[in-house]
Amino acid sequence: MQWLLALGLLLPIGVFAQEVSDSESRQGGGGASPYLSFCQQRFYEEEDGRLLCNWAVNFNFACFVSYPSNKVIQAGSRITDPEVVGECDNGEPIIKLLHY
């Protein structure tokens, strides 16, 4: 009998918590955060609405990945134009791109 009473007390709290989190997610705008990607300038190519390169998550990885990756960024998701932000030890320019 006590477990029934405990369930009766906890069930409404769980339902309320779910309602709060659902309403918060609807009110928050729900947009995705932008991403910052880096690549070697020589690999950067725009083709059929796609941005191709050796995309990496940071500057250092972009220097070490010496071939184009399978990762494709849609041109429509681009927030900024590619910008040269430095060079690798071998002199290869690295660009960054802010996108969704």
PDB file of N, CA and C in Angstrom:
ATOM      1  N   MET A   1       0.808  -1.185   0.000  1.00  0.00           N
ATOM      2  CA  MET A   1       0.000   0.000   0.000  1.00  0.00           C
ATOM      3  C   MET A   1       0.861   1.262   0.000  1.00  0.00           C
ATOM      4  N   GLN A   2       2.013   1.216   0.683  1.00  0.00           N
ATOM      5  CA  GLN A   2       2.871   2.391   0.745  1.00  0.00           C
ATOM      6  C   GLN A   2       3.459   2.730  -0.621  1.00  0.00           C
ATOM      7  N   TRP A   3       3.766   1.716  -1.424  1.00  0.00           N
ATOM      8  CA  TRP A   3       4.328   1.980  -2.754  1.00  0.00           C
ATOM      9  C   TRP A   3       3.308   2.682  -3.641  1.00  0.00           C
ATOM     10  N   LEU A   4       2.030   2.395  -3.450  1.00  0.00           N
ATOM     11  CA  LEU A   4       0.975   3.064  -4.210  1.00  0.00           C
ATOM     12  C   LEU A   4       0.901   4.540  -3.835  1.00  0.00           C
ATOM     13  N   LEU A   5       1.033   4.825  -2.554  1.00  0.00           N
ATOM     14  CA  LEU A   5       1.036   6.209  -2.087  1.00  0.00           C
ATOM     15  C   LEU A   5       2.253   6.947  -2.643  1.00  0.00           C
ATOM     16  N   ALA A   6       3.429   6.317  -2.623  1.00  0.00           N
ATOM     17  CA  ALA A   6       4.651   6.937  -3.152  1.00  0.00           C
ATOM     18  C   ALA A   6       4.517   7.193  -4.649  1.00  0.00           C
ATOM     19  N   LEU A   7       3.948   6.263  -5.377  1.00  0.00           N
ATOM     20  CA  LEU A   7       3.737   6.435  -6.812  1.00  0.00           C
ATOM     21  C   LEU A   7       2.782   7.584  -7.069  1.00  0.00           C
ATOM     22  N   GLY A   8       1.754   7.693  -6.262  1.00  0.00           N
ATOM     23  CA  GLY A   8       0.788   8.781  -6.400  1.00  0.00           C
ATOM     24  C   GLY A   8       1.416  10.144  -6.158  1.00  0.00           C
ATOM     25  N   LEU A   9       2.426  10.199  -5.304  1.00  0.00           N
ATOM     26  CA  LEU A   9       3.104  11.462  -5.031  1.00  0.00           C
ATOM     27  C   LEU A   9       4.141  11.806  -6.101  1.00  0.00           C
ATOM     28  N   LEU A  10       4.822  10.807  -6.654  1.00  0.00           N
ATOM     29  CA  LEU A  10       5.879  11.044  -7.627  1.00  0.00           C
ATOM     30  C   LEU A  10       5.368  11.239  -9.046  1.00  0.00           C
ATOM     31  N   LEU A  11       4.293  10.605  -9.397  1.00  0.00           N
ATOM     32  CA  LEU A  11       3.777  10.684 -10.760  1.00  0.00           C
ATOM     33  C   LEU A  11       3.454  12.112 -11.176  1.00  0.00           C
ATOM     34  N   PRO A  12       2.735  12.887 -10.362  1.00  0.00           N
ATOM     35  CA  PRO A  12       2.452  14.272 -10.775  1.00  0.00           C
ATOM     36  C   PRO A  12       3.711  15.119 -10.929  1.00  0.00           C
ATOM     37  N   ILE A  13       4.744  14.861 -10.133  1.00  0.00           N
ATOM     38  CA  ILE A  13       5.997  15.620 -10.241  1.00  0.00           C
ATOM     39  C   ILE A  13       6.664  15.315 -11.581  1.00  0.00           C
ATOM     40  N   GLY A  14       6.696  14.068 -11.981  1.00  0.00           N
ATOM     41  CA  GLY A  14       7.298  13.687 -13.256  1.00  0.00           C
ATOM     42  C   GLY A  14       6.564  14.295 -14.433  1.00  0.00           C
ATOM     43  N   VAL A  15       5.247  14.310 -14.390  1.00  0.00           N
ATOM     44  CA  VAL A  15       4.452  14.903 -15.463  1.00  0.00           C
ATOM     45  C   VAL A  15       4.706  16.391 -15.541  1.00  0.00           C
ATOM     46  N   PHE A  16       4.755  17.060 -14.375  1.00  0.00           N
ATOM     47  CA  PHE A  16       5.016  18.496 -14.346  1.00  0.00           C
ATOM     48  C   PHE A  16       6.398  18.809 -14.907  1.00  0.00           C
ATOM     49  N   ALA A  17       7.394  18.025 -14.540  1.00  0.00           N
ATOM     50  CA  ALA A  17       8.754  18.265 -15.019  1.00  0.00           C
ATOM     51  C   ALA A  17       8.820  18.127 -16.535  1.00  0.00           C
ATOM     52  N   GLN A  18       8.112  17.172 -17.085  1.00  0.00           N
ATOM     53  CA  GLN A  18       8.112  16.989 -18.531  1.00  0.00           C
ATOM     54  C   GLN A  18       7.419  18.168 -19.215  1.00  0.00           C
ATOM     55  N   GLU A  19       6.346  18.664 -18.644  1.00  0.00           N
ATOM     56  CA  GLU A  19       5.645  19.806 -19.233  1.00  0.00           C
ATOM     57  C   GLU A  19       6.525  21.044 -19.234  1.00  0.00           C
ATOM     58  N   VAL A  20       7.288  21.255 -18.174  1.00  0.00           N
ATOM     59  CA  VAL A  20       8.179  22.413 -18.100  1.00  0.00           C
ATOM     60  C   VAL A  20       9.255  22.309 -19.170  1.00  0.00           C
ATOM     61  N   SER A  21       9.888  21.146 -19.303  1.00  0.00           N
ATOM     62  CA  SER A  21      10.962  21.016 -20.285  1.00  0.00           C
ATOM     63  C   SER A  21      10.423  21.108 -21.708  1.00  0.00           C
ATOM     64  N   ASP A  22       9.223  20.596 -21.970  1.00  0.00           N
ATOM     65  CA  ASP A  22       8.637  20.713 -23.303  1.00  0.00           C
ATOM     66  C   ASP A  22       8.351  22.164 -23.643  1.00  0.00           C
ATOM     67  N   SER A  23       7.798  22.913 -22.695  1.00  0.00           N
ATOM     68  CA  SER A  23       7.476  24.302 -22.985  1.00  0.00           C
ATOM     69  C   SER A  23       8.741  25.128 -23.134  1.00  0.00           C
ATOM     70  N   GLU A  24       9.795  24.804 -22.372  1.00  0.00           N
ATOM     71  CA  GLU A  24      11.050  25.534 -22.511  1.00  0.00           C
ATOM     72  C   GLU A  24      11.663  25.312 -23.877  1.00  0.00           C
ATOM     73  N   SER A  25      11.603  24.095 -24.394  1.00  0.00           N
ATOM     74  CA  SER A  25      12.188  23.826 -25.708  1.00  0.00           C
ATOM     75  C   SER A  25      11.401  24.520 -26.811  1.00  0.00           C
ATOM     76  N   ARG A  26      10.115  24.692 -26.637  1.00  0.00           N
ATOM     77  CA  ARG A  26       9.319  25.384 -27.655  1.00  0.00           C
ATOM     78  C   ARG A  26       9.572  26.872 -27.630  1.00  0.00           C
ATOM     79  N   GLN A  27       9.861  27.434 -26.458  1.00  0.00           N
ATOM     80  CA  GLN A  27      10.046  28.870 -26.329  1.00  0.00           C
ATOM     81  C   GLN A  27      11.466  29.308 -26.658  1.00  0.00           C
ATOM     82  N   GLY A  28      12.420  28.415 -26.611  1.00  0.00           N
ATOM     83  CA  GLY A  28      13.818  28.781 -26.739  1.00  0.00           C
ATOM     84  C   GLY A  28      14.256  29.146 -28.136  1.00  0.00           C
ATOM     85  N   GLY A  29      13.446  29.046 -29.153  1.00  0.00           N
ATOM     86  CA  GLY A  29      13.856  29.356 -30.504  1.00  0.00           C
ATOM     87  C   GLY A  29      14.322  28.119 -31.239  1.00  0.00           C
ATOM     88  N   GLY A  30      14.935  27.190 -30.554  1.00  0.00           N
ATOM     89  CA  GLY A  30      15.263  25.891 -31.108  1.00  0.00           C
ATOM     90  C   GLY A  30      16.247  25.880 -32.265  1.00  0.00           C
ATOM     91  N   GLY A  31      16.928  26.986 -32.564  1.00  0.00           N
ATOM     92  CA  GLY A  31      17.865  27.004 -33.680  1.00  0.00           C
ATOM     93  C   GLY A  31      19.157  26.292 -33.351  1.00  0.00           C
ATOM     94  N   ALA A  32      19.818  25.817 -34.376  1.00  0.00           N
ATOM     95  CA  ALA A  32      21.096  25.151 -34.185  1.00  0.00           C
ATOM     96  C   ALA A  32      22.193  26.189 -33.969  1.00  0.00           C
ATOM     97  N   SER A  33      23.196  25.821 -33.204  1.00  0.00           N
ATOM     98  CA  SER A  33      24.338  26.707 -33.000  1.00  0.00           C
ATOM     99  C   SER A  33      25.235  26.667 -34.223  1.00  0.00           C
ATOM    100  N   PRO A  34      25.868  27.784 -34.553  1.00  0.00           N
ATOM    101  CA  PRO A  34      26.787  27.789 -35.698  1.00  0.00           C
ATOM    102  C   PRO A  34      28.040  26.976 -35.415  1.00  0.00           C
ATOM    103  N   TYR A  35      28.666  26.493 -36.466  1.00  0.00           N
ATOM    104  CA  TYR A  35      29.911  25.735 -36.394  1.00  0.00           C
ATOM    105  C   TYR A  35      31.023  26.545 -37.022  1.00  0.00           C
ATOM    106  N   LEU A  36      32.235  26.331 -36.558  1.00  0.00           N
ATOM    107  CA  LEU A  36      33.419  26.935 -37.139  1.00  0.00           C
ATOM    108  C   LEU A  36      34.254  25.791 -37.696  1.00  0.00           C
ATOM    109  N   SER A  37      34.511  25.813 -38.990  1.00  0.00           N
ATOM    110  CA  SER A  37      35.288  24.757 -39.633  1.00  0.00           C
ATOM    111  C   SER A  37      36.512  25.363 -40.298  1.00  0.00           C
ATOM    112  N   PHE A  38      37.578  24.576 -40.372  1.00  0.00           N
ATOM    113  CA  PHE A  38      38.850  25.005 -40.946  1.00  0.00           C
ATOM    114  C   PHE A  38      39.259  24.047 -42.045  1.00  0.00           C
ATOM    115  N   CYS A  39      39.996  24.550 -43.032  1.00  0.00           N
ATOM    116  CA  CYS A  39      40.541  23.681 -44.070  1.00  0.00           C
ATOM    117  C   CYS A  39      41.681  24.369 -44.804  1.00  0.00           C
ATOM    118  N   GLN A  40      42.433  23.590 -45.566  1.00  0.00           N
ATOM    119  CA  GLN A  40      43.508  24.141 -46.380  1.00  0.00           C
ATOM    120  C   GLN A  40      42.897  24.818 -47.602  1.00  0.00           C
ATOM    121  N   GLN A  41      43.344  26.018 -47.866  1.00  0.00           N
ATOM    122  CA  GLN A  41      42.761  26.831 -48.934  1.00  0.00           C
ATOM    123  C   GLN A  41      42.819  26.129 -50.291  1.00  0.00           C
ATOM    124  N   ARG A  42      43.855  25.354 -50.549  1.00  0.00           N
ATOM    125  CA  ARG A  42      43.986  24.713 -51.866  1.00  0.00           C
ATOM    126  C   ARG A  42      42.896  23.676 -52.119  1.00  0.00           C
ATOM    127  N   PHE A  43      42.280  23.154 -51.072  1.00  0.00           N
ATOM    128  CA  PHE A  43      41.227  22.164 -51.243  1.00  0.00           C
ATOM    129  C   PHE A  43      39.835  22.770 -51.321  1.00  0.00           C
ATOM    130  N   TYR A  44      39.685  24.050 -50.987  1.00  0.00           N
ATOM    131  CA  TYR A  44      38.368  24.674 -50.940  1.00  0.00           C
ATOM    132  C   TYR A  44      37.780  24.783 -52.340  1.00  0.00           C
ATOM    133  N   GLU A  45      36.542  24.300 -52.474  1.00  0.00           N
ATOM    134  CA  GLU A  45      35.872  24.308 -53.775  1.00  0.00           C
ATOM    135  C   GLU A  45      34.360  24.410 -53.556  1.00  0.00           C
ATOM    136  N   GLU A  46      33.717  25.261 -54.327  1.00  0.00           N
ATOM    137  CA  GLU A  46      32.259  25.360 -54.306  1.00  0.00           C
ATOM    138  C   GLU A  46      31.745  24.658 -55.554  1.00  0.00           C
ATOM    139  N   GLU A  47      30.838  23.682 -55.341  1.00  0.00           N
ATOM    140  CA  GLU A  47      30.343  22.885 -56.458  1.00  0.00           C
ATOM    141  C   GLU A  47      28.887  22.509 -56.219  1.00  0.00           C
ATOM    142  N   ASP A  48      28.012  22.916 -57.109  1.00  0.00           N
ATOM    143  CA  ASP A  48      26.591  22.560 -57.052  1.00  0.00           C
ATOM    144  C   ASP A  48      25.955  22.830 -55.686  1.00  0.00           C
ATOM    145  N   GLY A  49      26.236  24.001 -55.111  1.00  0.00           N
ATOM    146  CA  GLY A  49      25.638  24.355 -53.829  1.00  0.00           C
ATOM    147  C   GLY A  49      26.277  23.670 -52.635  1.00  0.00           C
ATOM    148  N   ARG A  50      27.442  23.067 -52.852  1.00  0.00           N
ATOM    149  CA  ARG A  50      28.158  22.383 -51.774  1.00  0.00           C
ATOM    150  C   ARG A  50      29.536  22.990 -51.620  1.00  0.00           C
ATOM    151  N   LEU A  51      30.025  23.020 -50.401  1.00  0.00           N
ATOM    152  CA  LEU A  51      31.367  23.506 -50.104  1.00  0.00           C
ATOM    153  C   LEU A  51      32.232  22.305 -49.750  1.00  0.00           C
ATOM    154  N   LEU A  52      33.217  22.027 -50.567  1.00  0.00           N
ATOM    155  CA  LEU A  52      34.075  20.863 -50.392  1.00  0.00           C
ATOM    156  C   LEU A  52      35.452  21.316 -49.919  1.00  0.00           C
ATOM    157  N   CYS A  53      36.069  20.545 -49.049  1.00  0.00           N
ATOM    158  CA  CYS A  53      37.408  20.859 -48.551  1.00  0.00           C
ATOM    159  C   CYS A  53      37.866  19.719 -47.643  1.00  0.00           C
ATOM    160  N   ASN A  54      39.024  19.883 -47.015  1.00  0.00           N
ATOM    161  CA  ASN A  54      39.472  18.920 -46.003  1.00  0.00           C
ATOM    162  C   ASN A  54      39.045  19.442 -44.635  1.00  0.00           C
ATOM    163  N   TRP A  55      37.749  19.566 -44.439  1.00  0.00           N
ATOM    164  CA  TRP A  55      37.181  20.195 -43.250  1.00  0.00           C
ATOM    165  C   TRP A  55      37.698  19.552 -41.969  1.00  0.00           C
ATOM    166  N   ALA A  56      38.050  20.421 -41.023  1.00  0.00           N
ATOM    167  CA  ALA A  56      38.550  19.976 -39.723  1.00  0.00           C
ATOM    168  C   ALA A  56      37.929  20.860 -38.638  1.00  0.00           C
ATOM    169  N   VAL A  57      37.969  20.365 -37.405  1.00  0.00           N
ATOM    170  CA  VAL A  57      37.344  21.091 -36.294  1.00  0.00           C
ATOM    171  C   VAL A  57      38.214  22.208 -35.744  1.00  0.00           C
ATOM    172  N   ASN A  58      39.511  22.195 -36.068  1.00  0.00           N
ATOM    173  CA  ASN A  58      40.369  23.287 -35.620  1.00  0.00           C
ATOM    174  C   ASN A  58      41.529  23.487 -36.581  1.00  0.00           C
ATOM    175  N   PHE A  59      42.262  24.537 -36.358  1.00  0.00           N
ATOM    176  CA  PHE A  59      43.367  24.931 -37.226  1.00  0.00           C
ATOM    177  C   PHE A  59      44.402  23.814 -37.355  1.00  0.00           C
ATOM    178  N   ASN A  60      44.822  23.243 -36.221  1.00  0.00           N
ATOM    179  CA  ASN A  60      45.881  22.226 -36.235  1.00  0.00           C
ATOM    180  C   ASN A  60      45.486  20.991 -37.036  1.00  0.00           C
ATOM    181  N   PHE A  61      44.265  20.506 -36.866  1.00  0.00           N
ATOM    182  CA  PHE A  61      43.829  19.343 -37.634  1.00  0.00           C
ATOM    183  C   PHE A  61      43.795  19.651 -39.125  1.00  0.00           C
ATOM    184  N   ALA A  62      43.435  20.857 -39.482  1.00  0.00           N
ATOM    185  CA  ALA A  62      43.387  21.230 -40.901  1.00  0.00           C
ATOM    186  C   ALA A  62      44.778  21.142 -41.526  1.00  0.00           C
ATOM    187  N   CYS A  63      45.808  21.405 -40.772  1.00  0.00           N
ATOM    188  CA  CYS A  63      47.177  21.305 -41.292  1.00  0.00           C
ATOM    189  C   CYS A  63      47.586  19.854 -41.536  1.00  0.00           C
ATOM    190  N   PHE A  64      47.079  18.935 -40.720  1.00  0.00           N
ATOM    191  CA  PHE A  64      47.506  17.545 -40.815  1.00  0.00           C
ATOM    192  C   PHE A  64      46.686  16.705 -41.787  1.00  0.00           C
ATOM    193  N   VAL A  65      45.478  17.124 -42.102  1.00  0.00           N
ATOM    194  CA  VAL A  65      44.647  16.372 -43.049  1.00  0.00           C
ATOM    195  C   VAL A  65      45.012  16.860 -44.444  1.00  0.00           C
ATOM    196  N   SER A  66      45.752  16.050 -45.175  1.00  0.00           N
ATOM    197  CA  SER A  66      46.311  16.504 -46.449  1.00  0.00           C
ATOM    198  C   SER A  66      45.508  16.051 -47.667  1.00  0.00           C
ATOM    199  N   TYR A  67      44.238  15.756 -47.489  1.00  0.00           N
ATOM    200  CA  TYR A  67      43.397  15.346 -48.612  1.00  0.00           C
ATOM    201  C   TYR A  67      41.964  15.800 -48.329  1.00  0.00           C
ATOM    202  N   PRO A  68      41.180  16.042 -49.364  1.00  0.00           N
ATOM    203  CA  PRO A  68      39.779  16.462 -49.132  1.00  0.00           C
ATOM    204  C   PRO A  68      39.008  15.388 -48.378  1.00  0.00           C
ATOM    205  N   SER A  69      38.150  15.812 -47.467  1.00  0.00           N
ATOM    206  CA  SER A  69      37.365  14.859 -46.679  1.00  0.00           C
ATOM    207  C   SER A  69      36.012  14.620 -47.326  1.00  0.00           C
ATOM    208  N   ASN A  70      35.295  13.656 -46.802  1.00  0.00           N
ATOM    209  CA  ASN A  70      33.956  13.360 -47.298  1.00  0.00           C
ATOM    210  C   ASN A  70      32.916  14.312 -46.716  1.00  0.00           C
ATOM    211  N   LYS A  71      33.310  15.129 -45.746  1.00  0.00           N
ATOM    212  CA  LYS A  71      32.376  16.067 -45.129  1.00  0.00           C
ATOM    213  C   LYS A  71      32.026  17.152 -46.139  1.00  0.00           C
ATOM    214  N   VAL A  72      30.743  17.388 -46.307  1.00  0.00           N
ATOM    215  CA  VAL A  72      30.259  18.407 -47.233  1.00  0.00           C
ATOM    216  C   VAL A  72      29.441  19.412 -46.439  1.00  0.00           C
ATOM    217  N   ILE A  73      29.671  20.675 -46.686  1.00  0.00           N
ATOM    218  CA  ILE A  73      28.892  21.743 -46.067  1.00  0.00           C
ATOM    219  C   ILE A  73      28.023  22.347 -47.156  1.00  0.00           C
ATOM    220  N   GLN A  74      26.748  22.488 -46.891  1.00  0.00           N
ATOM    221  CA  GLN A  74      25.840  23.095 -47.865  1.00  0.00           C
ATOM    222  C   GLN A  74      26.129  24.592 -47.956  1.00  0.00           C
ATOM    223  N   ALA A  75      26.210  25.112 -49.181  1.00  0.00           N
ATOM    224  CA  ALA A  75      26.527  26.527 -49.384  1.00  0.00           C
ATOM    225  C   ALA A  75      25.504  27.433 -48.703  1.00  0.00           C
ATOM    226  N   GLY A  76      24.257  27.003 -48.631  1.00  0.00           N
ATOM    227  CA  GLY A  76      23.216  27.797 -47.996  1.00  0.00           C
ATOM    228  C   GLY A  76      23.366  27.920 -46.493  1.00  0.00           C
ATOM    229  N   SER A  77      24.186  27.077 -45.892  1.00  0.00           N
ATOM    230  CA  SER A  77      24.381  27.134 -44.446  1.00  0.00           C
ATOM    231  C   SER A  77      25.539  28.051 -44.064  1.00  0.00           C
ATOM    232  N   ARG A  78      26.201  28.603 -45.054  1.00  0.00           N
ATOM    233  CA  ARG A  78      27.353  29.477 -44.807  1.00  0.00           C
ATOM    234  C   ARG A  78      26.887  30.793 -44.183  1.00  0.00           C
ATOM    235  N   ILE A  79      27.540  31.203 -43.103  1.00  0.00           N
ATOM    236  CA  ILE A  79      27.250  32.471 -42.436  1.00  0.00           C
ATOM    237  C   ILE A  79      28.263  33.524 -42.884  1.00  0.00           C
ATOM    238  N   THR A  80      29.541  33.131 -42.958  1.00  0.00           N
ATOM    239  CA  THR A  80      30.595  34.050 -43.380  1.00  0.00           C
ATOM    240  C   THR A  80      31.303  33.484 -44.601  1.00  0.00           C
ATOM    241  N   ASP A  81      31.968  34.340 -45.322  1.00  0.00           N
ATOM    242  CA  ASP A  81      32.813  33.883 -46.424  1.00  0.00           C
ATOM    243  C   ASP A  81      34.088  33.290 -45.844  1.00  0.00           C
ATOM    244  N   PRO A  82      34.741  32.389 -46.596  1.00  0.00           N
ATOM    245  CA  PRO A  82      36.005  31.821 -46.112  1.00  0.00           C
ATOM    246  C   PRO A  82      37.035  32.930 -45.884  1.00  0.00           C
ATOM    247  N   GLU A  83      37.782  32.805 -44.808  1.00  0.00           N
ATOM    248  CA  GLU A  83      38.771  33.817 -44.439  1.00  0.00           C
ATOM    249  C   GLU A  83      40.079  33.135 -44.060  1.00  0.00           C
ATOM    250  N   VAL A  84      41.181  33.565 -44.640  1.00  0.00           N
ATOM    251  CA  VAL A  84      42.490  33.015 -44.299  1.00  0.00           C
ATOM    252  C   VAL A  84      42.841  33.474 -42.883  1.00  0.00           C
ATOM    253  N   VAL A  85      43.162  32.493 -42.024  1.00  0.00           N
ATOM    254  CA  VAL A  85      43.451  32.803 -40.626  1.00  0.00           C
ATOM    255  C   VAL A  85      44.879  32.453 -40.213  1.00  0.00           C
ATOM    256  N   GLY A  86      45.673  31.951 -41.140  1.00  0.00           N
ATOM    257  CA  GLY A  86      47.053  31.613 -40.818  1.00  0.00           C
ATOM    258  C   GLY A  86      47.609  30.609 -41.792  1.00  0.00           C
ATOM    259  N   GLU A  87      48.822  30.144 -41.501  1.00  0.00           N
ATOM    260  CA  GLU A  87      49.500  29.167 -42.350  1.00  0.00           C
ATOM    261  C   GLU A  87      50.029  28.021 -41.505  1.00  0.00           C
ATOM    262  N   CYS A  88      50.068  26.849 -42.126  1.00  0.00           N
ATOM    263  CA  CYS A  88      50.692  25.688 -41.489  1.00  0.00           C
ATOM    264  C   CYS A  88      52.208  25.865 -41.537  1.00  0.00           C
ATOM    265  N   ASP A  89      52.940  24.969 -40.902  1.00  0.00           N
ATOM    266  CA  ASP A  89      54.407  25.031 -40.911  1.00  0.00           C
ATOM    267  C   ASP A  89      54.970  24.975 -42.326  1.00  0.00           C
ATOM    268  N   ASN A  90      54.267  24.306 -43.236  1.00  0.00           N
ATOM    269  CA  ASN A  90      54.732  24.190 -44.615  1.00  0.00           C
ATOM    270  C   ASN A  90      54.292  25.369 -45.484  1.00  0.00           C
ATOM    271  N   GLY A  91      53.645  26.376 -44.897  1.00  0.00           N
ATOM    272  CA  GLY A  91      53.240  27.559 -45.637  1.00  0.00           C
ATOM    273  C   GLY A  91      51.850  27.484 -46.246  1.00  0.00           C
ATOM    274  N   GLU A  92      51.162  26.369 -46.065  1.00  0.00           N
ATOM    275  CA  GLU A  92      49.815  26.198 -46.625  1.00  0.00           C
ATOM    276  C   GLU A  92      48.814  27.095 -45.881  1.00  0.00           C
ATOM    277  N   PRO A  93      48.114  27.990 -46.606  1.00  0.00           N
ATOM    278  CA  PRO A  93      47.124  28.843 -45.941  1.00  0.00           C
ATOM    279  C   PRO A  93      45.923  28.041 -45.437  1.00  0.00           C
ATOM    280  N   ILE A  94      45.460  28.387 -44.245  1.00  0.00           N
ATOM    281  CA  ILE A  94      44.284  27.751 -43.648  1.00  0.00           C
ATOM    282  C   ILE A  94      43.158  28.780 -43.615  1.00  0.00           C
ATOM    283  N   ILE A  95      41.979  28.336 -44.048  1.00  0.00           N
ATOM    284  CA  ILE A  95      40.806  29.221 -44.005  1.00  0.00           C
ATOM    285  C   ILE A  95      39.840  28.728 -42.951  1.00  0.00           C
ATOM    286  N   LYS A  96      39.008  29.650 -42.473  1.00  0.00           N
ATOM    287  CA  LYS A  96      37.948  29.270 -41.551  1.00  0.00           C
ATOM    288  C   LYS A  96      36.625  29.690 -42.164  1.00  0.00           C
ATOM    289  N   LEU A  97      35.568  28.981 -41.767  1.00  0.00           N
ATOM    290  CA  LEU A  97      34.236  29.243 -42.282  1.00  0.00           C
ATOM    291  C   LEU A  97      33.246  29.055 -41.150  1.00  0.00           C
ATOM    292  N   LEU A  98      32.401  30.045 -40.926  1.00  0.00           N
ATOM    293  CA  LEU A  98      31.328  29.947 -39.932  1.00  0.00           C
ATOM    294  C   LEU A  98      30.066  29.533 -40.669  1.00  0.00           C
ATOM    295  N   HIS A  99      29.408  28.489 -40.194  1.00  0.00           N
ATOM    296  CA  HIS A  99      28.246  27.943 -40.905  1.00  0.00           C
ATOM    297  C   HIS A  99      27.317  27.234 -39.926  1.00  0.00           C
ATOM    298  N   TYR A 100      26.111  26.960 -40.411  1.00  0.00           N
ATOM    299  CA  TYR A 100      25.155  26.152 -39.634  1.00  0.00           C
ATOM    300  C   TYR A 100      25.232  24.734 -40.085  1.00  0.00           C
TER     301      TYR A 100
END
